[in-house]
Amino acid sequence: MTNPVKPDEQQAGLSLPGRSLSGRSTDQDMDEPVAITGTSPASKVPWHESWIIRAAIISIVIIGLGYISGAYFAWQGIATIGRLAYMEEVEGALGSYLETIKASHQEKQTAMTVKLRPALSQATAGGSQAITDAELLYLLKAAGAEELGNPAEMVISIYSEFSQGQMTYDAVKWLSRDQLQAGNLRVEFPKGKFYEQFKATEDLRQRYQLIGARLEEQITPTLIQASVTIMVISFILLGGLFWVYAQKFKDKIGEVLEGFSVWSELDAKFRFSPGYTGELKMITSQFNAMANEVEANRQKSLYLEKIASWQIIARKLAHEIKNPLTPIQMMVSQLKRRYKGEDPEFGSLLEEAQQIITEEVTVLRRMVDNFSNFARLPQPEMKNIDLNQVCRHVTELQKNAFPQHTITFESKTEKTPAWADDDLLRQVLLNLVKNAGEACGETPSVIKVGLVTTPSDHLITVRDNGPGIPEEALGRVFEAYFTTKHTGPNPGMGLGLAVCQKIIIDHGGKLGVTSRPGETVFSIRLSKDRKPISSHGNNV
Amino acid sequence: MSLKRWAPPLLIPLMYLALPCTLEASAQAEEAKVVLVVARWEMKENGPVLVIPFSDALTDKQKNMITGGFTTVSQLSVRLPGHNAGTEPGVVFNSQCSVKFDAWEETYDIVRVQSENSKPFVSKDFTEYASVCLTGDIRDNNIIKRFNSQGGYLQAQLTVKQTSAEEALKIKDWLIQQQSGVMQSLFSHMLGDISLHQTHVVNIRVPKRTETSEPATKQEPAVVPVKKGRG
């Protein structure tokens, strides 16, 4: 693939101004920019036919189904675990265990009471005498009261409802789970291990009841709702972001399509600006390169057609002018031979006329030869050559022709193989260096012939530090019959650079010029892999 | 910004907004038995009194709440049929009790709220608790006159709710801590109070004063599904 035309390398006669998407025009005359909005009929793709929208919809559907199935399976999972988390049988078992603890406690109470009664009866002399707190405590310990609680924490007080006539001092009765009446005393038992066990189990049962009661109607739906809320929020954010990007991409595609339409129907100089990214950057840059190449080819075709026309004219002129030159010269010679010299003044006039006519015929003949050469420009005979050798040869030749100037050749390599016609290439370089030498006149100047090879091209430059080419003439230097050398011993025919241009075009290369006072550079760019094109503008 | 261009992403939040209604609807659509109790006439010092026992009208869930050791409040409100609960002209009897069953001692710590005698007392059996807190006692002469000769129907709303929030808070905190990150705050905000509560409606048949006494309550199978209030 060829490189696109570089905008800073102005090729006179092959200029490629461009107009970008943003409306900037690279032409000297500022035309109205073509507004690209992405909304022209050519750029509108129905949403159901847009690949990116289809992809976005499918993606969103897949993601949505994923979320829905995720929520569904989360619900199923939570419901399953819920059934494991709560079972009526477990709650029942906990209730039964509570009863068991109470029954065990009661057994202990009964067992202690059985032991305490006879001991108390004996201590109170059959219930007739009261005993002290300490004595009661002793009896309680002996009856195994430690199993119901720490005796040190037991509180013994007077039983306020003891009635001496109706109750005896050996009466033993449990007033509640933790309070025992022993005669006229009341014993408050501390909360022992049975109570602790009971409370722990009761807490557990309460917790279990709570979970069981609220699991299905509140906890599970809330879990699901919270999970779904997060899923929906994330889906909206991600899906929305995705949708925004898809729409933006669709809009950009629309812009690009509109650009194609503008280029093909409205403005062949249209180019995309470098503001795109990703795949669109590749598409637009490739399009710009293609458009540049199409434009360059078009310009070359136009130029070659012009050259062909000029060649036809040159051939006709050469033919028409050449024919009368010989008879004119012969007649003048014959006149001079036939004159016998009777009139010295006439003889002198005749001599002068012959000289003038001969000189002018010579000029005309030279002109005819130039026209003939231009008309008969041969096709290049391509072969493997060494560019270094060609450049060096030309440099040496022109050093002798222009001794007042410093003419040098610069190259970083010793050899530069290329596929070209060395004779024609030499002709071009001779012409360019000769032009440089003549432009600099008698003022000692520096003329540099340079050779640089890039990965894709060979670039030969002829650089001089002469007066430069006027700006108004710069765009026309490659036109046939255009010359800036109107005076002097060798006024130009205006065919030299046109011939050079044609030769380089035939080689599939490019000939360009840049100039300002003090520096003029002619550059020849030969592609390493480009085949030469014919005069008809087609590749060979 | 055209609606057509942005319609698809907007569908999602619209669908989601419909979801809580669905969830809530499924949570609420639970059938409850219609309970019918029969009032009885009693003669007291100031005249006839309409007595309505509600102890057998408690649901299993409500009974478990009371006997499970939670501190609960029972609210009983009797009104004339056709009036909304809480509308003053329709309410003929109101009772509110706080009760905590001590499963260890097997006693009921009762406080009758909104009563002249609101001292707490301890009862040893459920029957006594029910007679204090779950029995309607209507002495209003207008009501007595209304139902005296012809009988009729009344309606009651019986609510039992757990007021000891510690356990519920512990479980709620534990559930919240099981979640991660954003889910914690969202779940905490959405979960609400998970204390136990249940409310249901009881229909009361009031016999004529001349009818012989019938058994205090009768529980009949479901006649009309009633949506349980999500209290």
PDB file of C-alpha atoms in Angstrom, chain B residues 78-204:
ATOM      1  CA  VAL B  78     -64.747  -4.143  70.088  1.00  0.00           C
ATOM      2  CA  ARG B  79     -66.835  -2.070  67.743  1.00  0.00           C
ATOM      3  CA  LEU B  80     -70.120  -2.031  66.003  1.00  0.00           C
ATOM      4  CA  PRO B  81     -70.031  -3.607  62.545  1.00  0.00           C
ATOM      5  CA  GLY B  82     -69.550  -1.157  59.663  1.00  0.00           C
ATOM      6  CA  HIS B  83     -67.247   1.174  61.584  1.00  0.00           C
ATOM      7  CA  ASN B  84     -63.513   1.297  60.973  1.00  0.00           C
ATOM      8  CA  ALA B  85     -61.321   0.322  63.857  1.00  0.00           C
ATOM      9  CA  GLY B  86     -60.323   3.270  65.981  1.00  0.00           C
ATOM     10  CA  THR B  87     -63.269   5.484  65.047  1.00  0.00           C
ATOM     11  CA  GLU B  88     -64.525   6.655  68.365  1.00  0.00           C
ATOM     12  CA  PRO B  89     -68.306   6.491  67.854  1.00  0.00           C
ATOM     13  CA  GLY B  90     -68.002   2.856  66.734  1.00  0.00           C
ATOM     14  CA  VAL B  91     -65.768   1.493  69.491  1.00  0.00           C
ATOM     15  CA  VAL B  92     -67.689   0.076  72.385  1.00  0.00           C
ATOM     16  CA  PHE B  93     -64.880  -1.566  74.321  1.00  0.00           C
ATOM     17  CA  ASN B  94     -61.119  -1.171  74.492  1.00  0.00           C
ATOM     18  CA  SER B  95     -58.593  -3.115  76.490  1.00  0.00           C
ATOM     19  CA  GLN B  96     -54.831  -3.169  76.458  1.00  0.00           C
ATOM     20  CA  CYS B  97     -52.584  -5.349  78.564  1.00  0.00           C
ATOM     21  CA  SER B  98     -48.907  -5.861  78.836  1.00  0.00           C
ATOM     22  CA  VAL B  99     -48.001  -9.408  79.789  1.00  0.00           C
ATOM     23  CA  LYS B 100     -44.796 -11.339  80.216  1.00  0.00           C
ATOM     24  CA  PHE B 101     -44.974 -15.037  80.833  1.00  0.00           C
ATOM     25  CA  ASP B 102     -42.209 -16.283  83.099  1.00  0.00           C
ATOM     26  CA  ALA B 103     -41.718 -19.775  81.785  1.00  0.00           C
ATOM     27  CA  TRP B 104     -39.496 -20.719  84.775  1.00  0.00           C
ATOM     28  CA  GLU B 105     -41.988 -19.715  87.431  1.00  0.00           C
ATOM     29  CA  GLU B 106     -44.918 -20.344  85.070  1.00  0.00           C
ATOM     30  CA  THR B 107     -46.557 -17.070  86.020  1.00  0.00           C
ATOM     31  CA  TYR B 108     -47.949 -14.180  84.033  1.00  0.00           C
ATOM     32  CA  ASP B 109     -46.738 -10.672  84.922  1.00  0.00           C
ATOM     33  CA  ILE B 110     -49.656  -8.534  83.845  1.00  0.00           C
ATOM     34  CA  VAL B 111     -50.181  -4.799  83.660  1.00  0.00           C
ATOM     35  CA  ARG B 112     -53.515  -3.552  82.483  1.00  0.00           C
ATOM     36  CA  VAL B 113     -52.865  -0.386  80.546  1.00  0.00           C
ATOM     37  CA  GLN B 114     -55.437   2.418  80.295  1.00  0.00           C
ATOM     38  CA  SER B 115     -57.105   1.252  83.441  1.00  0.00           C
ATOM     39  CA  GLU B 116     -57.764   3.022  86.701  1.00  0.00           C
ATOM     40  CA  ASN B 117     -56.151   0.131  88.475  1.00  0.00           C
ATOM     41  CA  SER B 118     -53.047  -0.369  86.432  1.00  0.00           C
ATOM     42  CA  LYS B 119     -50.856  -1.949  89.067  1.00  0.00           C
ATOM     43  CA  PRO B 120     -48.927  -4.914  87.830  1.00  0.00           C
ATOM     44  CA  PHE B 121     -49.941  -8.244  89.237  1.00  0.00           C
ATOM     45  CA  VAL B 122     -48.915 -11.811  88.848  1.00  0.00           C
ATOM     46  CA  SER B 123     -51.234 -14.521  87.728  1.00  0.00           C
ATOM     47  CA  LYS B 124     -50.526 -18.186  87.934  1.00  0.00           C
ATOM     48  CA  ASP B 125     -52.685 -19.368  85.061  1.00  0.00           C
ATOM     49  CA  PHE B 126     -53.731 -18.465  81.600  1.00  0.00           C
ATOM     50  CA  THR B 127     -57.405 -18.396  82.506  1.00  0.00           C
ATOM     51  CA  GLU B 128     -56.929 -15.578  84.962  1.00  0.00           C
ATOM     52  CA  TYR B 129     -54.877 -13.639  82.426  1.00  0.00           C
ATOM     53  CA  ALA B 130     -57.570 -14.200  79.829  1.00  0.00           C
ATOM     54  CA  SER B 131     -60.296 -13.091  82.176  1.00  0.00           C
ATOM     55  CA  VAL B 132     -58.428  -9.843  82.817  1.00  0.00           C
ATOM     56  CA  CYS B 133     -57.035  -9.052  79.388  1.00  0.00           C
ATOM     57  CA  LEU B 134     -58.974 -11.092  76.883  1.00  0.00           C
ATOM     58  CA  THR B 135     -62.529 -10.583  77.990  1.00  0.00           C
ATOM     59  CA  GLY B 136     -64.776  -7.858  76.765  1.00  0.00           C
ATOM     60  CA  ASP B 137     -67.019  -6.289  79.362  1.00  0.00           C
ATOM     61  CA  ILE B 138     -69.638  -4.012  77.865  1.00  0.00           C
ATOM     62  CA  ARG B 139     -71.863  -2.033  80.176  1.00  0.00           C
ATOM     63  CA  ASP B 140     -72.924   0.771  77.863  1.00  0.00           C
ATOM     64  CA  ASN B 141     -76.675   1.163  78.195  1.00  0.00           C
ATOM     65  CA  ASN B 142     -77.136   1.985  74.554  1.00  0.00           C
ATOM     66  CA  ILE B 143     -75.425  -1.186  73.512  1.00  0.00           C
ATOM     67  CA  ILE B 144     -77.298  -3.186  76.115  1.00  0.00           C
ATOM     68  CA  LYS B 145     -80.588  -1.816  74.860  1.00  0.00           C
ATOM     69  CA  ARG B 146     -79.599  -2.399  71.287  1.00  0.00           C
ATOM     70  CA  PHE B 147     -78.873  -6.073  71.704  1.00  0.00           C
ATOM     71  CA  ASN B 148     -81.122  -6.860  74.644  1.00  0.00           C
ATOM     72  CA  SER B 149     -84.221  -7.981  72.820  1.00  0.00           C
ATOM     73  CA  GLN B 150     -82.974  -8.905  69.387  1.00  0.00           C
ATOM     74  CA  GLY B 151     -79.301  -9.790  69.689  1.00  0.00           C
ATOM     75  CA  GLY B 152     -76.969  -9.033  66.792  1.00  0.00           C
ATOM     76  CA  TYR B 153     -73.363  -8.931  65.812  1.00  0.00           C
ATOM     77  CA  LEU B 154     -70.321  -7.057  66.915  1.00  0.00           C
ATOM     78  CA  GLN B 155     -66.812  -7.083  65.528  1.00  0.00           C
ATOM     79  CA  ALA B 156     -63.530  -7.085  67.386  1.00  0.00           C
ATOM     80  CA  GLN B 157     -59.918  -6.605  66.451  1.00  0.00           C
ATOM     81  CA  LEU B 158     -57.462  -8.599  68.492  1.00  0.00           C
ATOM     82  CA  THR B 159     -53.791  -7.666  68.247  1.00  0.00           C
ATOM     83  CA  VAL B 160     -50.876  -9.287  69.997  1.00  0.00           C
ATOM     84  CA  LYS B 161     -47.467  -7.799  69.428  1.00  0.00           C
ATOM     85  CA  GLN B 162     -44.084  -8.328  70.883  1.00  0.00           C
ATOM     86  CA  THR B 163     -42.723  -5.318  72.706  1.00  0.00           C
ATOM     87  CA  SER B 164     -39.490  -6.779  73.993  1.00  0.00           C
ATOM     88  CA  ALA B 165     -37.396  -5.708  71.062  1.00  0.00           C
ATOM     89  CA  GLU B 166     -34.023  -6.860  72.328  1.00  0.00           C
ATOM     90  CA  GLU B 167     -34.218 -10.321  70.848  1.00  0.00           C
ATOM     91  CA  ALA B 168     -35.611  -9.009  67.579  1.00  0.00           C
ATOM     92  CA  LEU B 169     -32.862  -6.412  67.400  1.00  0.00           C
ATOM     93  CA  LYS B 170     -30.214  -9.046  68.075  1.00  0.00           C
ATOM     94  CA  ILE B 171     -31.503 -11.234  65.296  1.00  0.00           C
ATOM     95  CA  LYS B 172     -31.875  -8.273  62.952  1.00  0.00           C
ATOM     96  CA  ASP B 173     -28.305  -7.158  63.663  1.00  0.00           C
ATOM     97  CA  TRP B 174     -27.060 -10.698  63.131  1.00  0.00           C
ATOM     98  CA  LEU B 175     -28.880 -10.968  59.787  1.00  0.00           C
ATOM     99  CA  ILE B 176     -27.490  -7.624  58.669  1.00  0.00           C
ATOM    100  CA  GLN B 177     -23.948  -8.580  59.640  1.00  0.00           C
ATOM    101  CA  GLN B 178     -24.202 -11.702  57.463  1.00  0.00           C
ATOM    102  CA  GLN B 179     -24.521  -9.497  54.368  1.00  0.00           C
ATOM    103  CA  SER B 180     -21.610  -7.788  52.677  1.00  0.00           C
ATOM    104  CA  GLY B 181     -20.828  -4.248  51.643  1.00  0.00           C
ATOM    105  CA  VAL B 182     -23.617  -2.365  49.966  1.00  0.00           C
ATOM    106  CA  MET B 183     -26.062  -5.146  50.744  1.00  0.00           C
ATOM    107  CA  GLN B 184     -25.726  -4.398  54.479  1.00  0.00           C
ATOM    108  CA  SER B 185     -27.035  -0.849  54.333  1.00  0.00           C
ATOM    109  CA  LEU B 186     -29.700  -1.707  51.782  1.00  0.00           C
ATOM    110  CA  PHE B 187     -30.877  -4.734  53.736  1.00  0.00           C
ATOM    111  CA  SER B 188     -30.854  -2.797  56.989  1.00  0.00           C
ATOM    112  CA  HIS B 189     -33.004  -0.077  55.439  1.00  0.00           C
ATOM    113  CA  MET B 190     -35.451  -2.506  53.859  1.00  0.00           C
ATOM    114  CA  LEU B 191     -35.813  -5.091  56.653  1.00  0.00           C
ATOM    115  CA  GLY B 192     -37.675  -2.995  59.160  1.00  0.00           C
ATOM    116  CA  ASP B 193     -38.830  -4.282  62.504  1.00  0.00           C
ATOM    117  CA  ILE B 194     -38.966  -8.055  62.737  1.00  0.00           C
ATOM    118  CA  SER B 195     -40.720  -8.210  66.084  1.00  0.00           C
ATOM    119  CA  LEU B 196     -43.618 -10.596  66.165  1.00  0.00           C
ATOM    120  CA  HIS B 197     -47.129  -9.275  65.800  1.00  0.00           C
ATOM    121  CA  GLN B 198     -50.435 -10.444  64.526  1.00  0.00           C
ATOM    122  CA  THR B 199     -53.815  -8.859  64.194  1.00  0.00           C
ATOM    123  CA  HIS B 200     -57.024 -10.498  63.244  1.00  0.00           C
ATOM    124  CA  VAL B 201     -60.707  -9.780  63.240  1.00  0.00           C
ATOM    125  CA  VAL B 202     -63.177 -11.656  65.393  1.00  0.00           C
ATOM    126  CA  ASN B 203     -66.872 -11.683  64.732  1.00  0.00           C
ATOM    127  CA  ILE B 204     -69.066 -11.709  67.814  1.00  0.00           C
TER     128      ILE B 204
END
